[in-house]
XYZ file of C-alpha atoms in Angstrom:
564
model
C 128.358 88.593 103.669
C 125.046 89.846 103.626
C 123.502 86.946 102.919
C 124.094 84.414 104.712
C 121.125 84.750 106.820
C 119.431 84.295 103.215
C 121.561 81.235 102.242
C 120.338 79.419 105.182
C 116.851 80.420 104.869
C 116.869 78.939 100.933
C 119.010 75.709 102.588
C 117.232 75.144 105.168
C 113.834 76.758 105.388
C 112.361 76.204 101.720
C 111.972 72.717 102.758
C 108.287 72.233 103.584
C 109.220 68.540 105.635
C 110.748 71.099 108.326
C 108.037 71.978 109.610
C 107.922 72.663 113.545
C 111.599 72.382 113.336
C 113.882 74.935 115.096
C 116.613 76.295 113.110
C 119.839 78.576 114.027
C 120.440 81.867 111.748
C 123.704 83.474 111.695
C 123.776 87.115 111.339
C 127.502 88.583 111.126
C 128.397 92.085 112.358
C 129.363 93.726 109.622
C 125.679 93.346 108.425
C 123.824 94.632 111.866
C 122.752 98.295 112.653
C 124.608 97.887 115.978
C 128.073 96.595 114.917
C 127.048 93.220 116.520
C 126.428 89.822 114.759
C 123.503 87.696 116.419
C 121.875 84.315 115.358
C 118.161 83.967 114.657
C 115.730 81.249 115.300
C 113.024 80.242 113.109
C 110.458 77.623 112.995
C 108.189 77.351 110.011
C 104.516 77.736 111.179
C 102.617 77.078 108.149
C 103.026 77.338 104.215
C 100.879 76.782 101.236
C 101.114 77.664 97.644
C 101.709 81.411 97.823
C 103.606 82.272 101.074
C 105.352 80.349 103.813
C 105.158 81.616 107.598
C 108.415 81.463 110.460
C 108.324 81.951 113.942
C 111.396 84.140 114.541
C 113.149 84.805 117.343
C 116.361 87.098 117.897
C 118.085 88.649 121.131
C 117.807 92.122 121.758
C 120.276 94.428 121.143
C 119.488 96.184 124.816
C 119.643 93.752 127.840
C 117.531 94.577 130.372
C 116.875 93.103 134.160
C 114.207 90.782 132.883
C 115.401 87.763 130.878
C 112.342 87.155 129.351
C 112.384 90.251 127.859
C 115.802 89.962 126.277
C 114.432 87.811 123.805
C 112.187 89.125 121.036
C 109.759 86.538 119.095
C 107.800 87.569 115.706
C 106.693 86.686 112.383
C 108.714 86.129 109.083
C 106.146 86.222 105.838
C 108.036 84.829 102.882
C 106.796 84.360 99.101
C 107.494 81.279 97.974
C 109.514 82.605 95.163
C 111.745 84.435 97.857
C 112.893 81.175 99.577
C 114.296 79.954 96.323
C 115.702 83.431 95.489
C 119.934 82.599 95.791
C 120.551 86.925 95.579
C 118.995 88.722 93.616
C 118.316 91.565 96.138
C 115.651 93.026 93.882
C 112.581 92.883 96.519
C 111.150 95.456 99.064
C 110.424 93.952 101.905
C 107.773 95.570 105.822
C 108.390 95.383 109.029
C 105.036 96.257 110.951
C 104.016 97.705 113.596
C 101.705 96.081 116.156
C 98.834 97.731 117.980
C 98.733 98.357 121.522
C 96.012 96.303 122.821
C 95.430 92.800 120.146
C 95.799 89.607 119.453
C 98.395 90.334 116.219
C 95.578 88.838 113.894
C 96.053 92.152 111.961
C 99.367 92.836 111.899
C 98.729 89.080 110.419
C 96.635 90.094 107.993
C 98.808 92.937 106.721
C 102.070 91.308 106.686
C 100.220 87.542 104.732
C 98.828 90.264 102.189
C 102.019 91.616 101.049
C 104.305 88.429 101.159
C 100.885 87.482 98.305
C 101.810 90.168 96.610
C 105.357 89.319 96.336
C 106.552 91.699 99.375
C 108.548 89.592 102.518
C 107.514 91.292 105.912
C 107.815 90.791 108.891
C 106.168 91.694 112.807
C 107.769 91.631 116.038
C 106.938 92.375 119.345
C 107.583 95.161 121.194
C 109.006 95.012 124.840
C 107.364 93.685 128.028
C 104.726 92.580 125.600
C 103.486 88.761 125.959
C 105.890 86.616 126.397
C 108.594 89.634 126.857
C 106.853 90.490 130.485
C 107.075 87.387 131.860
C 104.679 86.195 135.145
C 104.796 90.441 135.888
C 102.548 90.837 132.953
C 102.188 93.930 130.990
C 102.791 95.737 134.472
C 106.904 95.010 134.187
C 107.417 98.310 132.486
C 106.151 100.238 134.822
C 108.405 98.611 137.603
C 110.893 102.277 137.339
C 111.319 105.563 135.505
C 114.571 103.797 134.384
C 112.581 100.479 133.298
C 110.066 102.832 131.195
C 112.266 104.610 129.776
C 114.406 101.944 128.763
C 112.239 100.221 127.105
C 111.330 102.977 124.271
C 115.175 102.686 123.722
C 114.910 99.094 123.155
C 111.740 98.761 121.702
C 113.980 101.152 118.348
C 116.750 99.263 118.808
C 114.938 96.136 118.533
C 113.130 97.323 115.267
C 116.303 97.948 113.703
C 117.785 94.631 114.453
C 114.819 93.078 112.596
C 115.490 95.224 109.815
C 119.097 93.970 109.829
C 117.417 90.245 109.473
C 114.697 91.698 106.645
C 117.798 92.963 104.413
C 120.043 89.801 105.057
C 117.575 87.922 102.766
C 118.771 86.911 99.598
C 115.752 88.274 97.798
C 115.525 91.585 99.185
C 116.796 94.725 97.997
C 118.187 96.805 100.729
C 117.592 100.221 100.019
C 113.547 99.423 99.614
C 113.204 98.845 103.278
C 109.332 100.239 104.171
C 107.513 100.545 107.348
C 103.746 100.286 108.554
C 101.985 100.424 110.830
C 98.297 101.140 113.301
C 97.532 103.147 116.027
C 100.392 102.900 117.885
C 101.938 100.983 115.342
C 101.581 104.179 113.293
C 103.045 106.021 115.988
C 106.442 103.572 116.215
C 106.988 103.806 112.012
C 106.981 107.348 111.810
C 109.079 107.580 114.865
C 111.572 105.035 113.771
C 111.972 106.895 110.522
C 114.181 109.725 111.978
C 116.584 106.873 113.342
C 116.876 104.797 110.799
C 118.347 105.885 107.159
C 117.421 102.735 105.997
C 114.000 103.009 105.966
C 112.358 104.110 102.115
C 108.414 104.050 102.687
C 106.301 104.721 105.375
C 102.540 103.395 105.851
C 101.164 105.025 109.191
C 97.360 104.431 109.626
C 95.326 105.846 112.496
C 98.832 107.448 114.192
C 99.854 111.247 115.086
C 102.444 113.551 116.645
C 102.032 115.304 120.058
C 102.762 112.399 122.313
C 102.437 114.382 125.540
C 98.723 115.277 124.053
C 98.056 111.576 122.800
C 99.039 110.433 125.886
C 97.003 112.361 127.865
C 94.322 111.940 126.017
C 93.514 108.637 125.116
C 91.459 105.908 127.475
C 93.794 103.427 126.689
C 96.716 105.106 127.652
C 94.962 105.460 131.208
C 97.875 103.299 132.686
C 100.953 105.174 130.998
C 98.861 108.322 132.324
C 98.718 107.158 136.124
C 102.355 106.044 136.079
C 103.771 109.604 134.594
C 101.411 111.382 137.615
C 102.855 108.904 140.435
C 106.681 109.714 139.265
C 108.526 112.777 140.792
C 109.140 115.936 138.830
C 112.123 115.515 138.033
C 110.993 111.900 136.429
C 107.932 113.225 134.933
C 110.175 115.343 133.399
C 112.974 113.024 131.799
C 109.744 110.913 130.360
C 108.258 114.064 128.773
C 111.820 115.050 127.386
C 112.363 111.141 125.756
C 109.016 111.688 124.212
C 109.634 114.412 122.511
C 112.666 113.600 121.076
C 111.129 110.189 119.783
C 107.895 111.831 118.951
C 106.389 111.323 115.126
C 106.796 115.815 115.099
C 110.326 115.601 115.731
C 111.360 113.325 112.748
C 109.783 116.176 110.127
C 112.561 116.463 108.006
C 112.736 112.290 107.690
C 109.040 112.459 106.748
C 109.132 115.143 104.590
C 112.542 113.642 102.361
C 109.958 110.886 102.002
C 107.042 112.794 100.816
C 108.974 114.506 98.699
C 109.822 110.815 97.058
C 106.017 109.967 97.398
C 106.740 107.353 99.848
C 104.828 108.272 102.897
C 100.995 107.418 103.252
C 99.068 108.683 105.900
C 95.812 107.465 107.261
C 93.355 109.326 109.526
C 89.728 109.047 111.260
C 87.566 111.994 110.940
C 86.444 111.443 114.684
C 89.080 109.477 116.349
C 88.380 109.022 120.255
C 91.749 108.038 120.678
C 94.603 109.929 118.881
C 92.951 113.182 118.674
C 92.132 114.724 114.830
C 94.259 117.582 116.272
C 97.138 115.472 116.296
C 96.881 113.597 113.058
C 96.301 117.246 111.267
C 99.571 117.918 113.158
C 101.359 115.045 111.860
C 99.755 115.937 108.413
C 101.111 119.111 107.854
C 104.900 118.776 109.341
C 105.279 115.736 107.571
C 104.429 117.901 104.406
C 102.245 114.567 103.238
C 101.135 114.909 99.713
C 99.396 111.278 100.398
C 96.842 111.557 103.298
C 93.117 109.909 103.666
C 90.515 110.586 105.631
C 87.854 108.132 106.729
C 84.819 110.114 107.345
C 83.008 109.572 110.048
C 85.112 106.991 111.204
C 86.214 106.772 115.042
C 89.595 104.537 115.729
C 87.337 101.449 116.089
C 84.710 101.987 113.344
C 87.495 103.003 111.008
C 88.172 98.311 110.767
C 85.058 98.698 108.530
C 87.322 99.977 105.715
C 89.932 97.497 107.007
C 90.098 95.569 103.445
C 90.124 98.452 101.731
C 92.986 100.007 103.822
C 94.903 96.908 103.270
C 94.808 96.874 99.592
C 95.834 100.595 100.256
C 99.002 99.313 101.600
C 100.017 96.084 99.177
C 99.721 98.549 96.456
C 102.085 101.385 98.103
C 104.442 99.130 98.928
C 104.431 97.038 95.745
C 105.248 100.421 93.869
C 108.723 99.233 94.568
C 108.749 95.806 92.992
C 110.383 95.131 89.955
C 108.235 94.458 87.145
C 108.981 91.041 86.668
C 107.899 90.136 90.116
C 104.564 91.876 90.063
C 102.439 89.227 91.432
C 99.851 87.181 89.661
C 96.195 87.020 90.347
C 95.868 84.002 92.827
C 94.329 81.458 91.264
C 90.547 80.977 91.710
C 90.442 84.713 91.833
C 86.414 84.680 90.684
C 86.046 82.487 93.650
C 87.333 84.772 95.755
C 85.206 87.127 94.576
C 82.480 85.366 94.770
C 82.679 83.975 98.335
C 83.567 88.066 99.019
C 80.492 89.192 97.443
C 78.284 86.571 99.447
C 79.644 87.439 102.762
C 79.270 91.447 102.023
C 75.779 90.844 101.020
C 74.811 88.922 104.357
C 76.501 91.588 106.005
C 74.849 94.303 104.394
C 71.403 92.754 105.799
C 72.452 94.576 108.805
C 73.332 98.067 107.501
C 70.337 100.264 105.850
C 70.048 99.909 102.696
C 70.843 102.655 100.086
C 68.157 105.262 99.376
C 65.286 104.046 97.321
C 66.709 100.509 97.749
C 66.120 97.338 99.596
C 67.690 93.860 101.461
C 65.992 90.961 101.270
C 66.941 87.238 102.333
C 64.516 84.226 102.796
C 66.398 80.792 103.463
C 65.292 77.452 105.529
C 66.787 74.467 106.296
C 68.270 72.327 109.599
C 70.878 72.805 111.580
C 71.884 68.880 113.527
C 73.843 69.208 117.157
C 74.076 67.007 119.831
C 72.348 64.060 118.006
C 69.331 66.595 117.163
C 68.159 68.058 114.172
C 66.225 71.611 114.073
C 64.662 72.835 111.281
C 64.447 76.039 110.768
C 62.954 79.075 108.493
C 63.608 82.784 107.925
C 62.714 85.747 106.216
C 63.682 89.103 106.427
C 63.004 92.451 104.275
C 63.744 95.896 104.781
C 63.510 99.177 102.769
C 64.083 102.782 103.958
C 62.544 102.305 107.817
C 60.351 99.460 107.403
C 61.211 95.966 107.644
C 59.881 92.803 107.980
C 61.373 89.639 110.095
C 59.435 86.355 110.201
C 60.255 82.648 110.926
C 60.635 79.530 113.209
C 64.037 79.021 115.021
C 65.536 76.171 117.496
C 65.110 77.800 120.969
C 63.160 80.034 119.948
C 59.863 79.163 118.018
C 57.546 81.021 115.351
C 58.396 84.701 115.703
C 57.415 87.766 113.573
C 58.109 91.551 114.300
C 58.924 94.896 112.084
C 58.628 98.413 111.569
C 56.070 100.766 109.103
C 57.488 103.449 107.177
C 57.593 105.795 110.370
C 59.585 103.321 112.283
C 57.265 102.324 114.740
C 58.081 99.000 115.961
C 55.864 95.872 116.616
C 55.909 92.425 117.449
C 53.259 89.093 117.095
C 52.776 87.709 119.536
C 50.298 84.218 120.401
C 47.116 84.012 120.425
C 47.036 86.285 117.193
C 47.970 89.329 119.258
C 49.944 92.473 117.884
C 51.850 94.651 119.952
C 52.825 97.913 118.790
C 55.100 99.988 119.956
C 53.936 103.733 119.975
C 53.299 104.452 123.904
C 56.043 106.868 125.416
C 57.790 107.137 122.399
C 61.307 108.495 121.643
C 62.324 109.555 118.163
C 65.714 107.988 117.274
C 65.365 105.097 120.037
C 66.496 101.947 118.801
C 66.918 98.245 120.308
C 70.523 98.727 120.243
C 70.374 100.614 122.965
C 69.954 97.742 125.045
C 72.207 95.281 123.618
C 75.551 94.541 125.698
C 77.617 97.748 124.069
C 81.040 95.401 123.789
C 79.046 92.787 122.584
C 76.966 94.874 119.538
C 80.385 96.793 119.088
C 81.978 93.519 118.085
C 78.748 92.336 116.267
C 78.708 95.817 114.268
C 82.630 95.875 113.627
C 82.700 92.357 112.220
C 79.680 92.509 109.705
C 80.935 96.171 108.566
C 84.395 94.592 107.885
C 82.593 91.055 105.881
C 80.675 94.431 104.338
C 83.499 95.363 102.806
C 84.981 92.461 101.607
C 83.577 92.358 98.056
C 86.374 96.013 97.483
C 89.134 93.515 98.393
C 88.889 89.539 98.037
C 91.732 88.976 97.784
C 92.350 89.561 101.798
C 90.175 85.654 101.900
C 93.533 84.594 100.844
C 94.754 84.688 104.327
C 92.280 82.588 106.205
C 90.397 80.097 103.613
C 91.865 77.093 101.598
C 89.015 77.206 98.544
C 88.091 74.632 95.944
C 85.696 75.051 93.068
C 84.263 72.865 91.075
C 81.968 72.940 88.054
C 78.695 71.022 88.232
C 76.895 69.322 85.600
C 73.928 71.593 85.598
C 75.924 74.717 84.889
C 76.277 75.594 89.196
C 79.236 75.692 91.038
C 80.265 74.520 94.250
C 82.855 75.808 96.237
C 85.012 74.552 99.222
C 86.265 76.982 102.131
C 88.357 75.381 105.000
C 89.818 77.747 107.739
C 93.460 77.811 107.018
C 94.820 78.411 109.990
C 93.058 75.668 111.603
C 91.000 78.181 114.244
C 87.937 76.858 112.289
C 87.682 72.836 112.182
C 85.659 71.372 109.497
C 83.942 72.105 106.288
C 81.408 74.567 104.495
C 80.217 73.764 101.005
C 78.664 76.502 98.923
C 76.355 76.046 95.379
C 75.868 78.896 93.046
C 73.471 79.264 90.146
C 75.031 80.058 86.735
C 74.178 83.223 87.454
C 76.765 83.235 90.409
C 73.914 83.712 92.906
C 73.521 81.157 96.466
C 71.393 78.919 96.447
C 72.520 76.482 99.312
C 74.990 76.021 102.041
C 75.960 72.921 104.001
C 78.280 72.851 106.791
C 80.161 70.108 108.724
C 81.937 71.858 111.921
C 82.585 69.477 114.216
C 80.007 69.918 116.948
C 77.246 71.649 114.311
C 76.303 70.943 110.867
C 73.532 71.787 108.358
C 71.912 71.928 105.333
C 70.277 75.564 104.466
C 68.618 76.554 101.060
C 68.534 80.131 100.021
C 66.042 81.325 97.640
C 66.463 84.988 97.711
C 69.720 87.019 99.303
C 69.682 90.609 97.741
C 71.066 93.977 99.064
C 70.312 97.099 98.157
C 67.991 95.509 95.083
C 64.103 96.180 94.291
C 62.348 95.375 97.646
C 59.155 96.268 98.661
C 58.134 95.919 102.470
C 54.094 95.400 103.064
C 53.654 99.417 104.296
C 50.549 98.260 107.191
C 51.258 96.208 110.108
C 49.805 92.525 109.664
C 46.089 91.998 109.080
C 44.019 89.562 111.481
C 45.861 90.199 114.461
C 44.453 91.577 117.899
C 46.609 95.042 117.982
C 47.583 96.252 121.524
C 49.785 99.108 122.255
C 52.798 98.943 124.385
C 55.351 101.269 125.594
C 58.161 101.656 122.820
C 60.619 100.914 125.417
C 59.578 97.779 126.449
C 59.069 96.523 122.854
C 62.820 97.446 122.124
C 64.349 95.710 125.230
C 62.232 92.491 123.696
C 63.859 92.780 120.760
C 67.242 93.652 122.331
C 66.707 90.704 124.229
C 65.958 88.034 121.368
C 68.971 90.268 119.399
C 71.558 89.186 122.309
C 70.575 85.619 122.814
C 71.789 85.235 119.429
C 74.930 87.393 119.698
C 76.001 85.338 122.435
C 75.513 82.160 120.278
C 78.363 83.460 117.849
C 80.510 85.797 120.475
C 80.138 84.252 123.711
């Protein structure tokens, strides 16, 4: 009887003309963790080629005083070859984790790449989260001792009733059940694993054990903090007790059966801010983890710059359990993908200093139309070691040039043929970042590290662009990205030389579009910078500081044209 959820998925759901239709799933109780049968409802969200994606929702196991959060909604990620599967029960199959504070864009991510690789999973969310708090907001759980605690209780007991649905599909083999999660979706996988024999492979990035530390600790636990302090002893001490038995540290001998199997991958930041290094080196060592990485440097936010590579991290430990015939393909247009990868790290990189000895360069120009106006524009940039060079005439803006010499001092043209150099009061190490909005450069920094890194895993494009490439007469290519989830309206055409290099982009977004020509985009290549400041100009120093907030200025008039 296990699969009967799975016959009415492969009835009912491989049909793409259902589409925003609600369905009823049937779940008997011989097949549920809890001895209780429960039906499912799932609505297909979108599909393509690859993977199709439900809306589920199920009733928890655990009712509680607020109805809303008796219900809990997620996200089914299905290979296409999985909705037509009528039992074979030969594929592993994820249920993730989410992150405390998000918008589930990466549990997203995570879960799309796998069900590509051939891997159904699967996301839910936890209680009094969304939807599950109702009009009290996030706030519910902290309504009682009783209500907090409860909800840890549930929030296991719901996990296992989604692994009840994971295993009732047709497709999926039972006893390859993995895990995975981030931050405190990290925490939640390796704590579920001590509760739940059906669990085979763990994936616990950016977690830790010690939750009375980690909680006191981190800024974002500030709330859970407060509420603990305001409770009386005796309640301070029934939460410190639950924690402890549902802490990561007391499922060792879980963790360290799967180590032993290989099946448990741990990931760490050198200098997390949030789950203290203590804590992960805790988790480390009683978990007995022969699979651990360290990002160096990283902090818990600066470690989403290795975000692709993390993710390809994960597809391929969970995909050790696939059976050789259902190794996925390479998605077609693969050397797209790679090429639309490799274009978006090297714009990133522009931003990043270049390796040693090396150089960036980029000079493009072109016109951007909006509101029944056209703007043309120009721009070029180069930069090697400290000195750079940035030049060119933008909308809003006008004619512009400013840079650096090989000691970093900075300086800016001005009119009139005036130079203004930065040198008064200055500050070794002070940079115009300094005075940039720190949420908004955080964001800025975060997103063009993570485009960075694309070009070590493509394949992650997969999960937001529909792509189309054609060959040209002259030996170019073109290639067309659409947003596929819609978030994006419009068009944006790209034409590459034979030798796979840019050489224009046009865009039609709705509101903007343009035509831009690029003539030179090169990181970390030969580059040489002009080593004097610019000739013919009336040179007038400045204090450093004031040239820096200029900058910082012109720097966040931008940043608020792409992150308001």
């Amino acid at each position: 009887m296990r699969s009967v959820l799975g016959w009415l998925l492969v009835g009912l759901l491989g049909l793409s003309s259902l589409h925003g239709k609600n369905l009823l799933l049937s779940i008997p109780a011989q097949d549920c963790s809890c001895g209780e049968g429960f039906s499912a409802s799932a609505e297909l969200l979108q599909q393509d080629t690859a993977i199709s994606t439900y809306k589920i929702t199920f009733p928890s196991p655990i009712r509680t005083s607020l109805p809303e959060n008796n219900t809990v909604p997620g996200e089914l990620f299905l290979p296409r070859a999985a909705e037509d599967d009528r039992g074979s029960h030969s594929l592993p199959a994820v249920l993730v984790f989410h992150i405390l504070h998000g918008n589930y864009e990466l549990e997203r991510l995570l879960c799309g790449s796998l069900a590509r690789a051939g891997i159904p999973a699967m996301f839910c969310k936890m209680p009094y989260f969304d939807e599950r708090a109702g009009q009290a907001g996030r706030g519910a759980i902290f309504a009682s001792t009783d209500v907090f605690l409860e909800s840890f209780t549930q929030g296991q007991a719901d996990a296992r009733r989604a692994i009840d649905l994971l295993t009732s599909l047709p497709a999926v083999d039972a006893g390859k059940i993995g895990v995975a999660g981030t931050s405190l979706g990290a925490i939640l996988s390796t704590s579920l694993c001590g509760n739940e024999p059906r669990i085979r492979r763990v994936a616990a990035m950016l977690g830790g054990g010690d939750l009375r530390r980690i909680f006191s600790f981190a800024r974002e636990t500030r709330q859970f903090q407060n509420f603990i302090s305001r409770q009386t002893p005796p309640d301070q001490e029934r939460i410190w007790s639950l924690l402890a038995r549902i802490d990561p540290l007391a499922q060792a001998a879980a963790l360290q059966n799967l180590s032993r199997r290989g099946a448990l991958m741990l990931v760490f930041a050198e200098n997390d801010d949030v789950i203290p290094p203590d804590c992960a080196r805790q988790l480390a060592t009683a978990s007995a983890c022969q699979n651990v990485t360290w990002l160096p440097g990283a902090t818990h936010y600066t470690a989403i710059a290795a975000l692709p590579g993390l993710v390809k991290q994960n597809v391929a430990f969970f995909a050790a359990d696939l059976p050789a015939a259902a190794s996925a393909s390479a998605p077609a247009g693969q050397e797209a993908l790679a090429q639309v990868a490799a274009i978006c790290s090297a714009w990133a990189k522009m931003f990043t200093p270049p390796a040693p000895g090396k150089g960036h360069a980029l000079q493009l120009q072109g016109s951007i139309s909006a509101a029944a106006q056209k703007h043309q524009f120009s721009l070029s940039f180069l930069r090697h070691g400290n000195s750079f060079r940035l030049s060119g005439n933008i909308p809003e803006l006008g004619e512009f040039s400013c840079g650096a010499d090989a000691a970093g001092t900075p300086w800016m043209g001005g009119k009139n043929q005036r130079l203004f150099i930065g040198r008064g009061e200055a500050q070794p190490g002070r940079t115009a970042a300094q005075y940039i909005t720190p949420r908004r450069y955080f964001r800025f920094q975060m997103g063009s590290s993570f485009l960075a890194a694309l070009e070590n895993a493509p394949e992650i494009l997969n999960q937001y662009l529909d792509l189309q490439s054609d060959s040209l007469a002259d030996g170019s290519r073109r290639l067309s990205l659409r947003s596929k989830n819609g978030l994006i309206a419009g068009e944006i055409v790209l034409t590459l030389d034979g030798a796979g290099q840019l050489r224009a982009l046009a865009f039609d977004l709705g509101k903007y579009r343009g035509e831009i020509q690029v003539s030179q985009c090169l990181a970390n290549g030969e580059v040489s910078v002009p080593a004097d400041f610019p000739a013919g100009m009336q040179a007038q120093e400045v204090r450093q500081e004031d040239l820096l907030r200029m900058w910082a200025a012109i720097w966040e008039f931008f940043l608020e044209k792409i992150d308001p």
